[in-house]
Coordinates of C-alpha atoms in Angstrom, one line a residue:
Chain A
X1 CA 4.7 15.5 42.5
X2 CA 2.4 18.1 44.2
X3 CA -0.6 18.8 41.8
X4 CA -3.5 21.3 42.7
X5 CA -7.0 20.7 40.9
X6 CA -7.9 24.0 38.6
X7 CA -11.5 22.3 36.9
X8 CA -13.1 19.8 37.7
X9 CA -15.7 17.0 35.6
X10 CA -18.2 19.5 35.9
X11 CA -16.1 22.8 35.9
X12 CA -14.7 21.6 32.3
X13 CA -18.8 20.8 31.2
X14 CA -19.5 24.1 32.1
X15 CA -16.5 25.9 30.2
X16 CA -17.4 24.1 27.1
X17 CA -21.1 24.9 27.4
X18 CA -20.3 29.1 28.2
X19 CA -18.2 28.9 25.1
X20 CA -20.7 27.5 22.8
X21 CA -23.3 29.9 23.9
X22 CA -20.7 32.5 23.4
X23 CA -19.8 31.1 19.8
X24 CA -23.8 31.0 18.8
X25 CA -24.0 34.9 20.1
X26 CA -20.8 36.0 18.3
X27 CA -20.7 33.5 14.4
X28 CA -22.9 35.7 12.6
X29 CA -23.9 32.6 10.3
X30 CA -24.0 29.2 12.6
X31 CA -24.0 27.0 9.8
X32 CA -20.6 27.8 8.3
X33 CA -19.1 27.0 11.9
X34 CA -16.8 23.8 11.4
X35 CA -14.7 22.3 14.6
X36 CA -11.3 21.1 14.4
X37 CA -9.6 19.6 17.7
X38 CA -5.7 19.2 17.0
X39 CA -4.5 15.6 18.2
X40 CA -4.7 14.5 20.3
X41 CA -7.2 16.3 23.4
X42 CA -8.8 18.8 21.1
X43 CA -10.2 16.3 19.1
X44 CA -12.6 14.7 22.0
X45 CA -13.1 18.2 23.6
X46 CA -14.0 19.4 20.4
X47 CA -16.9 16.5 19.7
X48 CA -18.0 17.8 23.3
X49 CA -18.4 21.1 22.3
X50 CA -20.2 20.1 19.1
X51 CA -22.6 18.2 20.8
X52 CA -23.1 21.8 23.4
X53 CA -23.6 24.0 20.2
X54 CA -26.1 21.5 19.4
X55 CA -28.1 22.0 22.5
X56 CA -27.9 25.2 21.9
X57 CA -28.8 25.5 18.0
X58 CA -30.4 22.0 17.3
X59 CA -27.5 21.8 14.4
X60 CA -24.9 19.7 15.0
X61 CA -21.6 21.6 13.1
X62 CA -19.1 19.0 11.5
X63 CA -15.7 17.6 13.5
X64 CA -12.7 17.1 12.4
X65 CA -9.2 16.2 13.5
X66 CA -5.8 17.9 12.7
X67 CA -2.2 16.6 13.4
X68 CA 0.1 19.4 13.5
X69 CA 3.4 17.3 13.7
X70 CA 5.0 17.7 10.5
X71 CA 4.4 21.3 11.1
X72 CA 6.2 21.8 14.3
X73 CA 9.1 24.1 14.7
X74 CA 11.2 21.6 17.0
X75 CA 11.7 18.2 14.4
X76 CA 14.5 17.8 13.9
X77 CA 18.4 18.6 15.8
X78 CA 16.4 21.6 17.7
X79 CA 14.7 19.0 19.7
X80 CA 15.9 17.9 23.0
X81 CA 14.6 14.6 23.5
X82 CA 15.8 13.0 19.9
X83 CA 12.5 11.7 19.4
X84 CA 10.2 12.5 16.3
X85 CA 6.5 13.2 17.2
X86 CA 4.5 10.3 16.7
X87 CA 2.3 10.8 14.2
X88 CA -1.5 10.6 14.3
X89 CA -4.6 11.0 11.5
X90 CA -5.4 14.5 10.0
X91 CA -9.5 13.5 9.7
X92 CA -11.8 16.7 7.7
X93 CA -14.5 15.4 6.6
X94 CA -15.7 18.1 4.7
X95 CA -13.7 20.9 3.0
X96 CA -12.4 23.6 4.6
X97 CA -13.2 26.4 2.0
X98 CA -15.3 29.0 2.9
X99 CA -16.0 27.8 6.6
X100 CA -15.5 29.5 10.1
X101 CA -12.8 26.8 11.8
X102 CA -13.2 26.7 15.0
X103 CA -9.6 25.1 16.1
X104 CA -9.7 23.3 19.6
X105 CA -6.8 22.7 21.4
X106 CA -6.6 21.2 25.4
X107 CA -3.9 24.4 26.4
X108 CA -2.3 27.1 25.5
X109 CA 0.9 27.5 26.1
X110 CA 3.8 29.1 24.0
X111 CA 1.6 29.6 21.2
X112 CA 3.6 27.3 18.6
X113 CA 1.1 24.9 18.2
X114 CA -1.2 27.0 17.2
X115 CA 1.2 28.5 14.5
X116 CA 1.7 24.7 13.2
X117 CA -2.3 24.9 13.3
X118 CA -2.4 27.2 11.0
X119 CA 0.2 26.5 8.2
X120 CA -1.6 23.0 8.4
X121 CA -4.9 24.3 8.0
X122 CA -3.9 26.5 5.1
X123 CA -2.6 23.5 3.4
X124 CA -6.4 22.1 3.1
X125 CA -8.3 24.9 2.2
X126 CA -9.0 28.8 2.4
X127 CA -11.3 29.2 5.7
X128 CA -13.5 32.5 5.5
X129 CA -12.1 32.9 9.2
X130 CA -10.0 30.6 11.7
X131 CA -11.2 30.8 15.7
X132 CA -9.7 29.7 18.7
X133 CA -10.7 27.5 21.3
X134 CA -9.1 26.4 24.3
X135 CA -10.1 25.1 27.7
X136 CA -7.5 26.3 29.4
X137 CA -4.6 29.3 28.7
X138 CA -1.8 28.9 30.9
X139 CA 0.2 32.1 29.6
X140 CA 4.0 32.4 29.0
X141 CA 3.4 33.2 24.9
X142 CA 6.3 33.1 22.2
X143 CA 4.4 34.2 19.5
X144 CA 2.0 37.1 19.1
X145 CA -1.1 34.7 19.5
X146 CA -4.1 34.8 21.5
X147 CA -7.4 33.0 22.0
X148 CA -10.6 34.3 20.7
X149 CA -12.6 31.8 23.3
X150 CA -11.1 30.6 27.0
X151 CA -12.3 27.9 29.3
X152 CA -10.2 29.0 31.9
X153 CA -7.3 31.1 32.6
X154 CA -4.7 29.7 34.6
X155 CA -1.9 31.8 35.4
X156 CA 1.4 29.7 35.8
X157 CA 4.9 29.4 36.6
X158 CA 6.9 27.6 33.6
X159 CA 8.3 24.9 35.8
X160 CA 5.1 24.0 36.3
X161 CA 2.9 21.3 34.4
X162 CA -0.6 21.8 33.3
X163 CA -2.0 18.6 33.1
X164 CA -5.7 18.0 31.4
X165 CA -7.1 14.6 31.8
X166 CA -10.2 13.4 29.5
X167 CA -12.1 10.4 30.2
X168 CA -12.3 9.6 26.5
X169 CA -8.5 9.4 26.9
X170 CA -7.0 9.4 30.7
X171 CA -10.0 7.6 32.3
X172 CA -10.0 10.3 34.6
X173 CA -11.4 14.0 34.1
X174 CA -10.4 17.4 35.5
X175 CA -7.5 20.0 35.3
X176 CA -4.6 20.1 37.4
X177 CA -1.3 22.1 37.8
X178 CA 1.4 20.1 39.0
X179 CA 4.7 20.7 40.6
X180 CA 8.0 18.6 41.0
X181 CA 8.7 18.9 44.8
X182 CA 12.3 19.3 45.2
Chain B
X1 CA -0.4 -9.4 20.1
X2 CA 0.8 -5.9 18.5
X3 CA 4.0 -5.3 19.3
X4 CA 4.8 -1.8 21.2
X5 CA 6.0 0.9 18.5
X6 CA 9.5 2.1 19.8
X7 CA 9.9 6.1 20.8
X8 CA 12.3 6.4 17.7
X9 CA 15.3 4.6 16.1
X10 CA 18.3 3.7 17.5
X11 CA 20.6 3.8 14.9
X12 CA 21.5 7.5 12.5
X13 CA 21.1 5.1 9.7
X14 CA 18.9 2.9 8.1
X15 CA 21.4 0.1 6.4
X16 CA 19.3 -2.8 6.8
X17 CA 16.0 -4.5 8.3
X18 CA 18.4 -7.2 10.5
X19 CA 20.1 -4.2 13.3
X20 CA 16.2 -3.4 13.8
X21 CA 13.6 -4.2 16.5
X22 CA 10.4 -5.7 16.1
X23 CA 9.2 -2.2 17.9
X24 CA 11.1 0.0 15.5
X25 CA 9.5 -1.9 12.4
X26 CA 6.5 -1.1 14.0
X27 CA 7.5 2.6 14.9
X28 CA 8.2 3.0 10.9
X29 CA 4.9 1.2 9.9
X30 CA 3.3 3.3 11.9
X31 CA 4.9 6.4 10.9
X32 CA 4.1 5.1 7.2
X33 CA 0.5 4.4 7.4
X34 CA -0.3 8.0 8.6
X35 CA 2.1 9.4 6.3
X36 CA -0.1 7.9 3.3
X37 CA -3.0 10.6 4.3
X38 CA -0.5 13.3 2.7
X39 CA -0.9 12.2 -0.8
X40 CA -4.4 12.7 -0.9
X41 CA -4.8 16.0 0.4
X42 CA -4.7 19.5 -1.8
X43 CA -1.2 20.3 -1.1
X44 CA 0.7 17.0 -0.9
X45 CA 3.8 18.8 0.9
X46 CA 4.7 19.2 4.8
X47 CA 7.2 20.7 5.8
X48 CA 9.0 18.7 8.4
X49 CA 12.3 18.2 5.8
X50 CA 12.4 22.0 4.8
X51 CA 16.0 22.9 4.8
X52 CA 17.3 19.3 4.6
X53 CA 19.5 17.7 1.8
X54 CA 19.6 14.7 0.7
X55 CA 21.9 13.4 -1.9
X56 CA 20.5 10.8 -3.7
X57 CA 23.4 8.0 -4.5
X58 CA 22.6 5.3 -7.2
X59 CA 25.2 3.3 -8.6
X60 CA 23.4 1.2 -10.2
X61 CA 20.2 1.9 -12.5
X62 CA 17.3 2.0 -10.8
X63 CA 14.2 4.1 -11.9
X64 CA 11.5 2.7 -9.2
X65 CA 13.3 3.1 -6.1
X66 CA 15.0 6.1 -7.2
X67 CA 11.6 8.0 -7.9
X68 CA 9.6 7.1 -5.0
X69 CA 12.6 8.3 -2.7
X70 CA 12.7 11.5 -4.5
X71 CA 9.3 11.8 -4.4
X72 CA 9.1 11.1 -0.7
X73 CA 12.2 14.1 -0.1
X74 CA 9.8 16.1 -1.8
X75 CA 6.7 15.3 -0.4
X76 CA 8.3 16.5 3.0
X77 CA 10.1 20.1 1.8
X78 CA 13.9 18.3 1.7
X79 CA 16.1 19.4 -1.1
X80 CA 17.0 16.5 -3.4
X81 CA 20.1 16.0 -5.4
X82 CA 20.7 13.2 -7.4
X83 CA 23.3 11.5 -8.7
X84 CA 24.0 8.5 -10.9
X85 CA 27.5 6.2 -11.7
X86 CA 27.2 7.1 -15.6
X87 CA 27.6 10.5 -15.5
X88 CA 30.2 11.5 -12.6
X89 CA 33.9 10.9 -11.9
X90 CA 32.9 7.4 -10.5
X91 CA 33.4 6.8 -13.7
X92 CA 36.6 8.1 -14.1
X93 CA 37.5 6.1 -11.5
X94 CA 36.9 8.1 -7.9
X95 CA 36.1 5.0 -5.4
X96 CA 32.7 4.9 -3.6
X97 CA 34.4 6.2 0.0
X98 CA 36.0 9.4 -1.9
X99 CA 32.7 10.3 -3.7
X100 CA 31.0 10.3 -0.6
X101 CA 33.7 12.3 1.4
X102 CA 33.6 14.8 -1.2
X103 CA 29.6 15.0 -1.2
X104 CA 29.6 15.0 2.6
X105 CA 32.0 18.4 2.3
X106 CA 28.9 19.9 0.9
X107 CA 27.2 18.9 4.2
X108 CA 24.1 16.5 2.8
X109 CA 21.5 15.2 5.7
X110 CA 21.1 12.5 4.0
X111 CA 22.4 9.7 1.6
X112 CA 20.4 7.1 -0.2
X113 CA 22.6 4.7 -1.3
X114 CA 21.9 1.9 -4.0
X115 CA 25.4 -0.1 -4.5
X116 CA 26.4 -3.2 -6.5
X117 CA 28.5 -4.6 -3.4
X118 CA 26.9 -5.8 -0.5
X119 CA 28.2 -3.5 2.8
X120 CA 28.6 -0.7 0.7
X121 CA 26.0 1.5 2.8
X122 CA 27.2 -0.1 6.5
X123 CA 31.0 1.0 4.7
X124 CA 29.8 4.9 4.1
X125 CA 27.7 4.8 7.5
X126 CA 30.8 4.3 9.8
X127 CA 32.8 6.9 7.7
X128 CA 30.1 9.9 7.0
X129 CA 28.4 12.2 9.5
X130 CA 25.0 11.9 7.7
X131 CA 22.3 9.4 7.9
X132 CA 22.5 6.6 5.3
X133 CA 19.5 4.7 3.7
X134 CA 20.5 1.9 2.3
X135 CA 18.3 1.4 -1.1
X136 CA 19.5 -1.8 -2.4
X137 CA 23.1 -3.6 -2.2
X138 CA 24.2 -5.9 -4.0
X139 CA 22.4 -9.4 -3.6
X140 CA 22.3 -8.0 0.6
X141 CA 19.7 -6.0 1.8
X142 CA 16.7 -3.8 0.3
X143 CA 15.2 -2.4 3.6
X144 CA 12.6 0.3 2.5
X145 CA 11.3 -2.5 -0.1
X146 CA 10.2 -5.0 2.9
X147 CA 8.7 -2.4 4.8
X148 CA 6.5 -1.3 1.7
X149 CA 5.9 -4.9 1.4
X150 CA 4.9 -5.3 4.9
X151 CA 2.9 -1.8 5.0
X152 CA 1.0 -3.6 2.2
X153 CA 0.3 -6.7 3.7
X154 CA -0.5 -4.6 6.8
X155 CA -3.0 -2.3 5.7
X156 CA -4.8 -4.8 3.9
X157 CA -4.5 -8.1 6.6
X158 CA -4.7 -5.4 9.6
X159 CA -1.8 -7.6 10.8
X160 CA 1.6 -9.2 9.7
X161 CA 1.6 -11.9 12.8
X162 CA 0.1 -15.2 11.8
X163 CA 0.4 -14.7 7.9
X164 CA 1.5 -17.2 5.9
X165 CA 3.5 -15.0 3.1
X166 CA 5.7 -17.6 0.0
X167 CA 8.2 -16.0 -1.8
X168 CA 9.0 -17.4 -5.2
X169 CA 11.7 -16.9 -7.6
X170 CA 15.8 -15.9 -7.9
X171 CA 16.1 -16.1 -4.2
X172 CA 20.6 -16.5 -4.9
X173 CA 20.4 -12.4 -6.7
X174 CA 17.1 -11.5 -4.6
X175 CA 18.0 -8.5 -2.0
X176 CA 14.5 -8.4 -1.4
X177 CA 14.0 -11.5 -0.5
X178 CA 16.2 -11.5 2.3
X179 CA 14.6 -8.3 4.3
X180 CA 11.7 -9.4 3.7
X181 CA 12.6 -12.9 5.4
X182 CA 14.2 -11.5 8.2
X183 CA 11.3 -8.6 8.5
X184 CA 8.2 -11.0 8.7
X185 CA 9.8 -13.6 11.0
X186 CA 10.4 -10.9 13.7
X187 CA 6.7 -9.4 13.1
X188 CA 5.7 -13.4 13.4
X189 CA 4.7 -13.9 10.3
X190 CA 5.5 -17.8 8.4
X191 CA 7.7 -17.0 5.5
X192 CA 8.0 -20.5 2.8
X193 CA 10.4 -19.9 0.0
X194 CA 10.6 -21.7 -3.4
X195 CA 12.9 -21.4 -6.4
X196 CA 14.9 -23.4 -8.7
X197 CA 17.3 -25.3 -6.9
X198 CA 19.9 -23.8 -8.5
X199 CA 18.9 -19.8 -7.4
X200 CA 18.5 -21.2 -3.7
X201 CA 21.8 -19.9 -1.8
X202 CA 23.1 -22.3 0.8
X203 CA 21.8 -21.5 4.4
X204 CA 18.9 -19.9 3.4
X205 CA 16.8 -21.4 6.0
X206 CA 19.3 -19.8 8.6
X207 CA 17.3 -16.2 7.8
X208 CA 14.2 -17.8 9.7
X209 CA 12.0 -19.2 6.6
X210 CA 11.0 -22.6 5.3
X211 CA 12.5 -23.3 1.8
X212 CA 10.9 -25.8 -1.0
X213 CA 11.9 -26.3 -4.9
X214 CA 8.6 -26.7 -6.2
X215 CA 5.7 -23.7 -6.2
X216 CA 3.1 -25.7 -5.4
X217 CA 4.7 -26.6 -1.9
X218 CA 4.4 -23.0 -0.5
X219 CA 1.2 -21.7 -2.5
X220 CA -1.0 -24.1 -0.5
X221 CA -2.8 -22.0 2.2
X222 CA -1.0 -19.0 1.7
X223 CA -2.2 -15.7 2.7
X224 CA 0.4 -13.6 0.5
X225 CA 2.5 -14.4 -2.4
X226 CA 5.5 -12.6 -3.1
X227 CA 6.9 -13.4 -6.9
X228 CA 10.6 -11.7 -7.3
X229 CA 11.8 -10.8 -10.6
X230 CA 14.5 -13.2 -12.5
X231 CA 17.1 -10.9 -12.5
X232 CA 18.4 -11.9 -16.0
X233 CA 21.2 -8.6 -16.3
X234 CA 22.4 -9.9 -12.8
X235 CA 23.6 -13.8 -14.2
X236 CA 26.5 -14.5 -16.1
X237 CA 24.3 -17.2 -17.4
X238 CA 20.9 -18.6 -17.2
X239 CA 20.5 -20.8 -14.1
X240 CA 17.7 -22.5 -15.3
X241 CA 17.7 -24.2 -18.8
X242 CA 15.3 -21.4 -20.7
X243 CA 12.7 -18.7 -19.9
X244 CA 10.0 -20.9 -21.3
X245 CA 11.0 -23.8 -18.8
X246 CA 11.2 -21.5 -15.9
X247 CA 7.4 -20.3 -16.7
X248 CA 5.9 -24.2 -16.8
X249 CA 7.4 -24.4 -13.2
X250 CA 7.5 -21.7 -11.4
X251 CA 5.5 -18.6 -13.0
X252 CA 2.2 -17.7 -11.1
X253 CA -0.4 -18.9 -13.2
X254 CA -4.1 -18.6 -12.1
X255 CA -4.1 -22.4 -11.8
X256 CA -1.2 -22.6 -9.7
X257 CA -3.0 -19.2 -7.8
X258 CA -5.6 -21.3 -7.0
X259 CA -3.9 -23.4 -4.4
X260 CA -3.5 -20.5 -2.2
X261 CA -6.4 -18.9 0.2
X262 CA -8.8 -17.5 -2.0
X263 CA -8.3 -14.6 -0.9
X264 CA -4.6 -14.4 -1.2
X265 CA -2.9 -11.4 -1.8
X266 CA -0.7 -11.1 -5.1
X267 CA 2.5 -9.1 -5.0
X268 CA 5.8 -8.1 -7.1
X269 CA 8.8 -5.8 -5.9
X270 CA 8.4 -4.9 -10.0
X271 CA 10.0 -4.6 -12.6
X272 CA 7.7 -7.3 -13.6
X273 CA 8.3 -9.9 -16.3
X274 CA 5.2 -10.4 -17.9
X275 CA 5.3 -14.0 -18.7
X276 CA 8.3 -15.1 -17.0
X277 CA 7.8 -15.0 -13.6
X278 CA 4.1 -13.8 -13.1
X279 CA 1.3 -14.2 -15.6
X280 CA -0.4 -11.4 -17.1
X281 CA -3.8 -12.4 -15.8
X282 CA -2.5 -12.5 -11.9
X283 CA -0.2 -9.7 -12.0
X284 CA -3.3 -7.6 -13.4
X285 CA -5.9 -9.8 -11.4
X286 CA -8.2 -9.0 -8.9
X287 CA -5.6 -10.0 -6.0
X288 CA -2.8 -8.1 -7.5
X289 CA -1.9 -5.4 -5.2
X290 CA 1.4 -4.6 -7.0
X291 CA 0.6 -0.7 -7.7
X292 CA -0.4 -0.1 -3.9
X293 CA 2.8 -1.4 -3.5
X294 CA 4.4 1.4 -4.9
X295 CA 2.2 4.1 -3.3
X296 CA 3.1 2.4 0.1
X297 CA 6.6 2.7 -0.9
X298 CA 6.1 6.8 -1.3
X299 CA 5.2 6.5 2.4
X300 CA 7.7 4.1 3.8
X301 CA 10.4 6.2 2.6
X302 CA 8.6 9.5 4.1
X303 CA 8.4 7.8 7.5
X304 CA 12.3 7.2 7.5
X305 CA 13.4 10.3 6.3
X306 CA 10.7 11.7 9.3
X307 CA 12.2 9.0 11.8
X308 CA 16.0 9.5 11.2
X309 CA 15.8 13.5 11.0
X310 CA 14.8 12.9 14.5
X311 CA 18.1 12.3 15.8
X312 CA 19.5 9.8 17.9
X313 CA 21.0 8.4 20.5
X314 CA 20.0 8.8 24.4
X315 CA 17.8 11.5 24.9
X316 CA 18.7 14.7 26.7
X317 CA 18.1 14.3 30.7
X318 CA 14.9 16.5 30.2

């Protein structure tokens, strides 16, 4: 396994601190922003970038948590690996109605996540607007989706792996793009 | 310890709680605590099922168990069709293999089976293409009812291993009784038994549970008590002498509750016999937990429909 670092402890501080300074400057009204990480690394990169717009604004904006896993297009005989998604908590603490949604997700990829995202958002509520956040967008999209804020853009090849490590989960911290060497 | 949730199920089917592993029990009780969450939201629909049928087979009456699967298809977007004994050709004789045969030309996902025999659903899951769930045979197994149970105990203990669970009643006729047994013991829990001498089958104690003939025997220290139903349609006559004589020695009575840690946890598979087997003031008591029972069984049967639709088998060499 060759792996190549693209951000590091401080390089992913940094990209959430840029995009929360870019979210203040662009949500007209700050108090109707509302942060969802989908299981499981959006949800602690999320709380991160909660506790930035709070540096910036003094206003903490709720959290929640979203498990997109009986929305996914792959369940059943379409999925290689014959193994169901495990399922994990769907966590809003408040409603949904009316809010800006900021949805926060570790990388973007095909774009089929963020589909599921959505049709499991909808399911809760009727947000005035739905954002997207992501720390790092590795291209190669299969649906017309695109993200309104970008940690970092990481162009890849699709045998490659984009691996994000968290300290709230991995222990360790930093991005990297790793290769199976042949 | 916790034991290790498996990666999924090894079997297409769910016939019974003995071909499973103490990490696919957990793997489902897993699966069914977070699929709880969906009944309390706005929309109370996913939909991981969409495009899925599921033929719902009950040869024998059954309201409970037949709802709560139903409501589980439809919870997760499957298309349910349901069919009882009364009102098909099994009544005009058709055997169980040909109905199925002919229902699995219409190309079902799935088939919830309740039968009167024993083996009936092991029978159709060698024969049929689709995944069977077995939902009570004969005096056999009752699968999805002992994983409600133990999602119960669960969710309110935080753990099965270490509890000290009696179950009291018809344990000869009791389907439930014997997942149950052979559910606990692998997740560690101490399972005691009592009934009647008379509804205790021989080798009882082979499932991996103590077994007693008087109530008072397995109540003391018990952390949950598990009171079965006397199953009076299923004898060809009464094994005990009368109804009143089987409620002076073995009906939960808040007395006989007492004996048990105070904090004991009071539970029925239902339909309950109000007087018979359980005592109005325990089944509607502060330690009754007999109608989160149900709303755990919603869930249970959510998480296998989820878990089997996954497939099975080896996993591609990705």
């Amino acid at each position: 396994m060759h792996r190549v670092q693209v951000l590091d402890a401080r390089g992913i501080t940094r990209a959430l601190e840029r995009i929360a300074a870019e979210l203040v400057e662009k949500v007209a009204d700050e108090k109707l922003l509302y942060l969802v990480g989908v299981q499981t690394r959006g949800v602690p990169l999320a709380r991160r970038l909660a506790q930035a717009l709070a540096a910036n604004t003094g206003a903490q904006p709720p959290v929640g948590a979203l498990d997109i896993s009986l929305y996914r297009d792959d369940v059943g005989p379409w999925r290689a690996a014959h193994q169901q998604p495990v399922l994990h908590a769907t966590d809003l603490p408040h409603s949904i109605d009316g809010r800006v949604i900021c949805l926060v997700d570790d990388v973007l990829y095909t774009g089929r996540t963020v589909r599921a995202a959505l049709d499991t958002l909808m399911d809760y509520g009727r947000p005035q607007a739905i954002r997207l956040v992501v720390l790092v967008d590795r291209g190669h999209r299969e649906l017309p989706i695109a993200a309104d804020y970008v940690g970092r853009t990481v162009p890849t090849a699709r045998d490659e792996d984009v691996q994000v490590r968290l300290r709230e989960s991995d222990g360790e911290e930093g991005v990297w793009i790793a290769k199976e060497v042949v | 310890m916790r034991v290790q949730p498996a990666l999924r199920l090894a079997g297409k089917d769910l016939v019974g709680i003995d071909p499973l592993s103490p990490g696919e029990i957990q793997l489902l009780l897993d699966t069914a605590e977070e699929m709880r969450a969906i009944a309390e939201r706005p929309i109370k629909k996913v939909p991981a099922l969409r495009g899925k049928t599921v033929v719902n087979l009950f040869m024998e009456a059954s309201t409970r168990t037949r709802f709560s699967f139903e409501v589980a298809e439809k919870r997760l977007s499957a298309d349910s069709l349901n069919f009882s004994a009364s009102a098909s050709s099994v009544s005009k004789g058709e055997t169980l293999i040909d109905t199925a045969r002919n229902l699995e030309a219409m190309q079902p996902d799935f088939i919830v089976l309740r039968h009167q025999y024993a083996g009936a659903p092991h029978q159709l899951a060698r024969i049929l293409k689709a995944s069977v769930i077995n939902a009570g045979d004969g005096a056999h197994e009752h699968p999805t009812q002992a994983l409600l149970d133990a999602l119960t105990i669960r969710i309110r203990r935080g753990t099965l291993a270490g509890q000290v669970v009696a179950i009291i009643g018809d344990l000869q006729h009791s389907r439930v009784v014997r997942s149950n047994v052979l559910l606990l013991s692998r997740m560690g829990a101490t399972v005691r038994v009592a009934g009647p001498p008379s509804l205790i089958p021989i080798g009882m104690e082979e499932l991996g549970c103590e077994v007693h003939r008087r109530i008072e025997d397995v109540l003391a220290g018990a952390d949950v008590v598990m009171m079965l139903r006397i199953q009076l349609e299923r004898q060809g006559r009464m094994n005990f002498p009368s109804v009143r004589e089987y409620y002076d020695f073995f009906a939960l009575t808040p007395e006989r509750l007492k004996l048990a840690k105070k904090d004991c946890l009071v539970m029925h598979p239902g339909p309950i016999n109000r007087g018979v087997e359980i005592d109005s003031r325990v089944a509607d008591g502060p330690q009754s937990v007999i109608l989160e029972q149900v709303t755990n069984g919603v869930a249970v049967r959510m998480a296998v429909l989820y878990l089997l639709a996954g497939g099975h088998g080896e996993p591609a060499s990705d």
